[in-house]
Amino acid sequence: MGNLYVVATPIGNLEDITLRAIKILQDVTLIAAEDTRVTRKLLTRYGLHTKLTSYHDHNKTEKLSIILDALKLGDVALVSDAGTPVISDPGMDLVAAAADNGITVVPIPGPSAPVAALSVSGLDPRQFLFLGFLPRRKADRLDLLNNVSTLPYTLIIFEAPHRFNQTLGDFLNTLGDRRISVIREATKAYEEIFRGSVRDGMLHFTKPRGEFTIVIAGMYKEKDTISSELVRQELDALLQAGLNGRDAREALSKHTGISRREAYDVWLKSKANPISE
């Protein structure tokens, strides 16, 4: 019985691969790849000629038994197009089936887009929640964001360019104008790292292109560490996002941890002394 190796591959720069990963990809009898065309470029770069078979969300049911049969004869490597397999990529069913059949599953660690983005974000890395790609339906997306809005954990999200600005708008309406860090085209030639607020991000990325990983600050943990100016800015962002006074106060209380009464007082002061444009 062979081993199933879960092999992390580069997320952009083909030099970001470990020596161990190259050796495994060379020695196994078969590589199960999300897209064989993408993986073949990597193999060509390192002069490897291992047999490939596709394994992705559209064929995983029919390919599962084929790969399990291959594991009876030798080692198999599982790779995705970029980064660590199974993490927002195909492979969970294969790993579970292999384990259920007594096959040893071995991790070959390496590049991971969520960890790479978190490491350069400047946001709290001690506790984080990876959400992957958000649901496509707006109602489902807002439900998810509302459910995590009061958590203190740093959030990490993948997003496509055509949904990027809409997603930032959803952040503003559910999470508030929090600090974010955005890495675009990570490790590639046009890599860009942005740090600022949600609103700053909306102004900066006017024509989003490439692949995005967004890191978002968790909810404020201690209300007495929030400056009055920061609370005021939060309220202003909510009002500018189109919320009425009552909804903005509710959201302010939820986002910052201050009481509803305190939120109401902030709102009254903002009406008396509006922030100048």
mmCIF file of C-alpha atoms in Angstrom:
data_model
loop_
_atom_site.group_PDB
_atom_site.id
_atom_site.type_symbol
_atom_site.label_atom_id
_atom_site.label_comp_id
_atom_site.label_asym_id
_atom_site.label_seq_id
_atom_site.Cartn_x
_atom_site.Cartn_y
_atom_site.Cartn_z
ATOM 1 C CA MET A 1 0.000 0.000 0.000
ATOM 2 C CA GLY A 2 1.413 3.373 -1.003
ATOM 3 C CA ASN A 3 1.286 6.708 0.770
ATOM 4 C CA LEU A 4 -0.823 9.710 -0.219
ATOM 5 C CA TYR A 5 1.321 12.843 -0.113
ATOM 6 C CA VAL A 6 -0.491 16.189 0.175
ATOM 7 C CA VAL A 7 2.035 18.471 -1.505
ATOM 8 C CA ALA A 8 2.006 22.273 -1.285
ATOM 9 C CA THR A 9 3.061 24.002 -4.509
ATOM 10 C CA PRO A 10 3.863 27.651 -5.346
ATOM 11 C CA ILE A 11 1.066 30.222 -5.261
ATOM 12 C CA GLY A 12 2.738 32.271 -7.990
ATOM 13 C CA ASN A 13 6.527 32.284 -8.054
ATOM 14 C CA LEU A 14 7.665 28.811 -9.161
ATOM 15 C CA GLU A 15 10.783 29.112 -7.016
ATOM 16 C CA ASP A 16 8.627 28.913 -3.889
ATOM 17 C CA ILE A 17 8.747 25.130 -3.627
ATOM 18 C CA THR A 18 10.598 23.022 -1.102
ATOM 19 C CA LEU A 19 13.336 20.541 -1.940
ATOM 20 C CA ARG A 20 11.271 17.834 -0.266
ATOM 21 C CA ALA A 21 8.258 18.637 -2.467
ATOM 22 C CA ILE A 22 10.364 18.319 -5.620
ATOM 23 C CA LYS A 23 11.701 14.954 -4.466
ATOM 24 C CA ILE A 24 8.211 13.654 -3.659
ATOM 25 C CA LEU A 25 6.836 14.780 -7.026
ATOM 26 C CA GLN A 26 9.724 12.999 -8.696
ATOM 27 C CA ASP A 27 9.436 9.734 -6.759
ATOM 28 C CA VAL A 28 5.669 9.071 -6.672
ATOM 29 C CA THR A 29 4.064 6.879 -9.329
ATOM 30 C CA LEU A 30 1.181 9.291 -9.933
ATOM 31 C CA ILE A 31 0.279 12.939 -9.315
ATOM 32 C CA ALA A 32 -3.387 13.844 -8.868
ATOM 33 C CA ALA A 33 -3.601 17.463 -10.010
ATOM 34 C CA GLU A 34 -6.418 20.006 -9.926
ATOM 35 C CA ASP A 35 -5.420 21.121 -13.443
ATOM 36 C CA THR A 36 -2.820 18.988 -15.220
ATOM 37 C CA ARG A 37 -1.838 21.902 -17.493
ATOM 38 C CA VAL A 38 -0.892 24.061 -14.509
ATOM 39 C CA THR A 39 0.995 21.262 -12.766
ATOM 40 C CA ARG A 40 2.813 20.276 -15.959
ATOM 41 C CA LYS A 41 4.374 23.754 -16.095
ATOM 42 C CA LEU A 42 5.755 23.207 -12.605
ATOM 43 C CA LEU A 43 7.060 19.745 -13.469
ATOM 44 C CA THR A 44 8.690 21.072 -16.644
ATOM 45 C CA ARG A 45 10.369 23.849 -14.662
ATOM 46 C CA TYR A 46 12.111 21.203 -12.523
ATOM 47 C CA GLY A 47 12.649 18.556 -15.176
ATOM 48 C CA LEU A 48 10.129 16.078 -13.735
ATOM 49 C CA HIS A 49 8.211 13.550 -15.857
ATOM 50 C CA THR A 50 5.859 11.886 -13.354
ATOM 51 C CA LYS A 51 2.529 10.650 -14.686
ATOM 52 C CA LEU A 52 -0.389 13.042 -14.129
ATOM 53 C CA THR A 53 -4.121 12.554 -13.706
ATOM 54 C CA SER A 54 -6.748 15.227 -13.122
ATOM 55 C CA TYR A 55 -8.633 15.419 -9.844
ATOM 56 C CA HIS A 56 -11.005 18.343 -9.374
ATOM 57 C CA ASP A 57 -14.503 19.167 -8.163
ATOM 58 C CA HIS A 58 -16.144 18.098 -11.429
ATOM 59 C CA ASN A 59 -14.607 14.621 -11.660
ATOM 60 C CA LYS A 60 -13.721 13.770 -8.063
ATOM 61 C CA THR A 61 -16.472 11.172 -7.715
ATOM 62 C CA GLU A 62 -15.354 9.089 -10.700
ATOM 63 C CA LYS A 63 -11.638 9.619 -10.043
ATOM 64 C CA LEU A 64 -11.717 8.696 -6.363
ATOM 65 C CA SER A 65 -11.731 4.928 -6.898
ATOM 66 C CA ILE A 66 -9.096 5.205 -9.631
ATOM 67 C CA ILE A 67 -6.684 7.042 -7.341
ATOM 68 C CA LEU A 68 -7.379 4.670 -4.447
ATOM 69 C CA ASP A 69 -6.532 1.772 -6.783
ATOM 70 C CA ALA A 70 -3.309 3.534 -7.754
ATOM 71 C CA LEU A 71 -2.427 3.810 -4.064
ATOM 72 C CA LYS A 72 -2.546 0.019 -3.814
ATOM 73 C CA LEU A 73 0.390 -0.099 -6.224
ATOM 74 C CA GLY A 74 2.485 2.879 -5.136
ATOM 75 C CA ASP A 75 2.709 6.398 -3.772
ATOM 76 C CA VAL A 76 0.468 9.199 -5.061
ATOM 77 C CA ALA A 77 0.883 12.965 -4.658
ATOM 78 C CA LEU A 78 -2.096 15.312 -4.422
ATOM 79 C CA VAL A 79 -1.516 18.879 -5.637
ATOM 80 C CA SER A 80 -3.720 21.872 -6.356
ATOM 81 C CA ASP A 81 -3.090 24.674 -8.840
ATOM 82 C CA ALA A 82 -1.506 26.809 -6.137
ATOM 83 C CA GLY A 83 -0.714 26.542 -2.444
ATOM 84 C CA THR A 84 -1.691 23.781 -0.060
ATOM 85 C CA PRO A 85 -4.223 21.229 -1.356
ATOM 86 C CA VAL A 86 -7.601 20.821 0.386
ATOM 87 C CA ILE A 87 -7.480 24.417 1.725
ATOM 88 C CA SER A 88 -10.216 25.977 -0.462
ATOM 89 C CA ASP A 89 -9.179 23.442 -3.113
ATOM 90 C CA PRO A 90 -10.228 19.902 -4.079
ATOM 91 C CA GLY A 91 -8.905 16.998 -2.039
ATOM 92 C CA MET A 92 -10.902 16.663 1.156
ATOM 93 C CA ASP A 93 -12.834 13.616 -0.087
ATOM 94 C CA LEU A 94 -9.671 11.911 -1.300
ATOM 95 C CA VAL A 95 -7.810 12.494 1.966
ATOM 96 C CA ALA A 96 -10.778 11.235 4.003
ATOM 97 C CA ALA A 97 -11.223 8.154 1.795
ATOM 98 C CA ALA A 98 -7.518 7.333 1.946
ATOM 99 C CA ALA A 99 -7.517 7.585 5.739
ATOM 100 C CA ASP A 100 -10.648 5.434 5.966
ATOM 101 C CA ASN A 101 -8.918 2.764 3.860
ATOM 102 C CA GLY A 102 -5.871 2.633 6.107
ATOM 103 C CA ILE A 103 -3.648 4.560 3.709
ATOM 104 C CA THR A 104 -1.019 6.786 5.297
ATOM 105 C CA VAL A 105 -1.580 10.464 4.425
ATOM 106 C CA VAL A 106 1.581 12.581 4.644
ATOM 107 C CA PRO A 107 1.629 16.414 4.570
ATOM 108 C CA ILE A 108 4.393 18.070 2.561
ATOM 109 C CA PRO A 109 4.053 21.651 3.824
ATOM 110 C CA GLY A 110 4.914 24.749 1.878
ATOM 111 C CA PRO A 111 3.223 27.827 0.389
ATOM 112 C CA SER A 112 -0.175 28.854 1.741
ATOM 113 C CA ALA A 113 -1.890 32.045 0.574
ATOM 114 C CA PRO A 114 -3.825 32.705 3.823
ATOM 115 C CA VAL A 115 -0.708 32.385 5.980
ATOM 116 C CA ALA A 116 1.383 34.456 3.558
ATOM 117 C CA ALA A 117 -1.206 37.244 3.615
ATOM 118 C CA LEU A 118 -1.520 37.160 7.399
ATOM 119 C CA SER A 119 2.250 37.297 7.895
ATOM 120 C CA VAL A 120 2.558 40.684 6.151
ATOM 121 C CA SER A 121 -0.787 42.174 7.219
ATOM 122 C CA GLY A 122 0.331 43.886 10.413
ATOM 123 C CA LEU A 123 -2.868 42.586 12.021
ATOM 124 C CA ASP A 124 -3.105 40.264 15.033
ATOM 125 C CA PRO A 125 -1.859 36.819 13.898
ATOM 126 C CA ARG A 126 -2.420 34.963 17.164
ATOM 127 C CA GLN A 127 -6.005 33.883 16.462
ATOM 128 C CA PHE A 128 -7.518 33.974 12.992
ATOM 129 C CA LEU A 129 -10.486 32.572 11.105
ATOM 130 C CA PHE A 130 -10.093 31.566 7.457
ATOM 131 C CA LEU A 131 -13.357 31.907 5.517
ATOM 132 C CA GLY A 132 -12.091 31.112 2.017
ATOM 133 C CA PHE A 133 -14.366 32.459 -0.733
ATOM 134 C CA LEU A 134 -17.569 34.036 0.542
ATOM 135 C CA PRO A 135 -20.953 32.746 -0.705
ATOM 136 C CA ARG A 136 -22.015 34.146 -4.073
ATOM 137 C CA ARG A 137 -25.587 34.938 -3.023
ATOM 138 C CA LYS A 138 -25.679 38.315 -1.317
ATOM 139 C CA ALA A 139 -28.081 37.162 1.409
ATOM 140 C CA ASP A 140 -25.855 34.197 2.297
ATOM 141 C CA ARG A 141 -22.775 36.407 2.219
ATOM 142 C CA LEU A 142 -24.292 38.975 4.565
ATOM 143 C CA ASP A 143 -25.513 36.252 6.918
ATOM 144 C CA LEU A 144 -21.995 34.840 7.179
ATOM 145 C CA LEU A 145 -20.406 38.239 7.758
ATOM 146 C CA ASN A 146 -22.998 39.149 10.374
ATOM 147 C CA ASN A 147 -22.323 35.858 12.166
ATOM 148 C CA VAL A 148 -18.590 36.624 12.446
ATOM 149 C CA SER A 149 -18.931 40.372 13.011
ATOM 150 C CA THR A 150 -18.657 40.133 16.810
ATOM 151 C CA LEU A 151 -15.750 37.698 16.881
ATOM 152 C CA PRO A 152 -12.358 38.977 18.050
ATOM 153 C CA TYR A 153 -10.458 36.868 15.515
ATOM 154 C CA THR A 154 -8.630 38.252 12.509
ATOM 155 C CA LEU A 155 -10.523 37.186 9.374
ATOM 156 C CA ILE A 156 -8.957 35.971 6.121
ATOM 157 C CA ILE A 157 -10.928 35.867 2.879
ATOM 158 C CA PHE A 158 -10.239 35.062 -0.777
ATOM 159 C CA GLU A 159 -11.896 37.188 -3.439
ATOM 160 C CA ALA A 160 -12.052 37.479 -7.217
ATOM 161 C CA PRO A 161 -11.551 40.860 -8.917
ATOM 162 C CA HIS A 162 -15.100 41.189 -10.262
ATOM 163 C CA ARG A 163 -16.570 40.820 -6.762
ATOM 164 C CA PHE A 164 -13.876 42.679 -4.834
ATOM 165 C CA ASN A 165 -15.499 46.102 -4.437
ATOM 166 C CA GLN A 166 -18.908 44.598 -3.726
ATOM 167 C CA THR A 167 -17.335 42.514 -0.982
ATOM 168 C CA LEU A 168 -15.672 45.570 0.573
ATOM 169 C CA GLY A 169 -19.084 47.241 0.557
ATOM 170 C CA ASP A 170 -20.501 44.234 2.382
ATOM 171 C CA PHE A 171 -17.673 44.516 4.920
ATOM 172 C CA LEU A 172 -18.554 48.152 5.537
ATOM 173 C CA ASN A 173 -22.226 47.342 6.121
ATOM 174 C CA THR A 174 -21.647 44.341 8.387
ATOM 175 C CA LEU A 175 -18.207 44.702 9.974
ATOM 176 C CA GLY A 176 -17.715 48.443 9.831
ATOM 177 C CA ASP A 177 -14.743 50.437 8.567
ATOM 178 C CA ARG A 178 -12.160 48.122 10.086
ATOM 179 C CA ARG A 179 -8.484 47.893 9.340
ATOM 180 C CA ILE A 180 -7.694 45.566 6.474
ATOM 181 C CA SER A 181 -4.666 44.324 4.610
ATOM 182 C CA VAL A 182 -4.988 43.211 1.013
ATOM 183 C CA ILE A 183 -2.407 41.249 -0.935
ATOM 184 C CA ARG A 184 -2.984 41.164 -4.675
ATOM 185 C CA GLU A 185 -1.238 38.691 -6.977
ATOM 186 C CA ALA A 186 0.790 37.255 -4.096
ATOM 187 C CA THR A 187 4.394 36.289 -5.032
ATOM 188 C CA LYS A 188 3.798 37.178 -8.699
ATOM 189 C CA ALA A 189 5.473 39.880 -10.767
ATOM 190 C CA TYR A 190 2.835 42.519 -9.954
ATOM 191 C CA GLU A 191 2.365 41.689 -6.291
ATOM 192 C CA GLU A 192 0.802 44.534 -4.310
ATOM 193 C CA ILE A 193 0.194 44.865 -0.581
ATOM 194 C CA PHE A 194 -2.297 47.425 0.699
ATOM 195 C CA ARG A 195 -2.979 48.353 4.324
ATOM 196 C CA GLY A 196 -5.662 50.742 5.515
ATOM 197 C CA SER A 197 -9.372 50.868 6.256
ATOM 198 C CA VAL A 198 -12.178 49.253 4.294
ATOM 199 C CA ARG A 199 -13.116 52.623 2.815
ATOM 200 C CA ASP A 200 -9.499 53.313 1.933
ATOM 201 C CA GLY A 201 -9.442 49.997 0.092
ATOM 202 C CA MET A 202 -12.541 50.911 -1.906
ATOM 203 C CA LEU A 203 -10.879 54.140 -3.004
ATOM 204 C CA HIS A 204 -7.545 52.481 -3.761
ATOM 205 C CA PHE A 205 -8.734 49.530 -5.855
ATOM 206 C CA THR A 206 -10.892 51.339 -8.400
ATOM 207 C CA LYS A 207 -10.254 48.739 -11.112
ATOM 208 C CA PRO A 208 -9.432 45.480 -9.287
ATOM 209 C CA ARG A 209 -7.343 42.959 -11.193
ATOM 210 C CA GLY A 210 -5.781 39.663 -10.228
ATOM 211 C CA GLU A 211 -6.325 37.411 -7.245
ATOM 212 C CA PHE A 212 -6.955 38.911 -3.809
ATOM 213 C CA THR A 213 -6.463 37.724 -0.253
ATOM 214 C CA ILE A 214 -8.045 40.061 2.296
ATOM 215 C CA VAL A 215 -7.119 40.127 5.991
ATOM 216 C CA ILE A 216 -9.572 41.934 8.286
ATOM 217 C CA ALA A 217 -9.126 43.009 11.900
ATOM 218 C CA GLY A 218 -11.335 41.286 14.453
ATOM 219 C CA MET A 219 -13.882 43.158 16.545
ATOM 220 C CA TYR A 220 -12.421 45.443 19.183
ATOM 221 C CA LYS A 221 -11.767 43.386 22.295
ATOM 222 C CA GLU A 222 -11.923 46.070 24.952
ATOM 223 C CA LYS A 223 -14.219 49.033 24.581
ATOM 224 C CA ASP A 224 -12.079 51.241 26.835
ATOM 225 C CA THR A 225 -9.211 50.952 24.330
ATOM 226 C CA ILE A 226 -11.316 52.570 21.591
ATOM 227 C CA SER A 227 -10.730 56.265 21.210
ATOM 228 C CA SER A 228 -13.744 58.524 20.831
ATOM 229 C CA GLU A 229 -12.375 59.629 17.489
ATOM 230 C CA LEU A 230 -12.254 56.041 16.222
ATOM 231 C CA VAL A 231 -15.844 55.434 17.332
ATOM 232 C CA ARG A 232 -16.885 58.638 15.599
ATOM 233 C CA GLN A 233 -15.146 57.582 12.389
ATOM 234 C CA GLU A 234 -16.883 54.224 12.583
ATOM 235 C CA LEU A 235 -20.291 55.893 12.885
ATOM 236 C CA ASP A 236 -19.513 58.254 10.026
ATOM 237 C CA ALA A 237 -18.560 55.298 7.804
ATOM 238 C CA LEU A 238 -21.815 53.514 8.600
ATOM 239 C CA LEU A 239 -23.904 56.602 7.831
ATOM 240 C CA GLN A 240 -22.058 57.216 4.577
ATOM 241 C CA ALA A 241 -22.708 53.592 3.637
ATOM 242 C CA GLY A 242 -26.412 54.426 3.612
ATOM 243 C CA LEU A 243 -27.568 53.195 7.023
ATOM 244 C CA ASN A 244 -30.190 55.256 8.802
ATOM 245 C CA GLY A 245 -29.530 56.577 12.285
ATOM 246 C CA ARG A 246 -31.110 53.672 14.144
ATOM 247 C CA ASP A 247 -29.388 50.967 12.105
ATOM 248 C CA ALA A 248 -26.069 52.818 12.291
ATOM 249 C CA ARG A 249 -26.311 52.979 16.091
ATOM 250 C CA GLU A 250 -27.110 49.270 16.304
ATOM 251 C CA ALA A 251 -24.173 48.429 14.041
ATOM 252 C CA LEU A 252 -21.853 50.760 15.968
ATOM 253 C CA SER A 253 -22.725 49.047 19.245
ATOM 254 C CA LYS A 254 -22.150 45.601 17.720
ATOM 255 C CA HIS A 255 -18.894 46.487 15.958
ATOM 256 C CA THR A 256 -17.202 48.320 18.825
ATOM 257 C CA GLY A 257 -18.693 46.742 21.922
ATOM 258 C CA ILE A 258 -20.002 50.030 23.349
ATOM 259 C CA SER A 259 -23.527 50.105 24.780
ATOM 260 C CA ARG A 260 -26.541 51.216 22.760
ATOM 261 C CA ARG A 261 -26.822 54.254 25.008
ATOM 262 C CA GLU A 262 -23.218 55.213 24.312
ATOM 263 C CA ALA A 263 -23.822 54.703 20.599
ATOM 264 C CA TYR A 264 -26.847 56.993 20.814
ATOM 265 C CA ASP A 265 -24.769 59.675 22.557
ATOM 266 C CA VAL A 266 -22.127 59.468 19.825
ATOM 267 C CA TRP A 267 -24.854 59.809 17.201
ATOM 268 C CA LEU A 268 -26.323 62.886 18.896
ATOM 269 C CA LYS A 269 -22.894 64.521 19.061
ATOM 270 C CA SER A 270 -22.279 63.746 15.403
ATOM 271 C CA LYS A 271 -25.541 65.503 14.475
ATOM 272 C CA ALA A 272 -24.569 68.541 16.517
ATOM 273 C CA ASN A 273 -20.994 68.609 15.184
ATOM 274 C CA PRO A 274 -20.834 66.894 11.789
ATOM 275 C CA ILE A 275 -17.430 65.925 10.457
ATOM 276 C CA SER A 276 -16.390 68.466 7.856
ATOM 277 C CA GLU A 277 -15.848 67.196 4.326
#
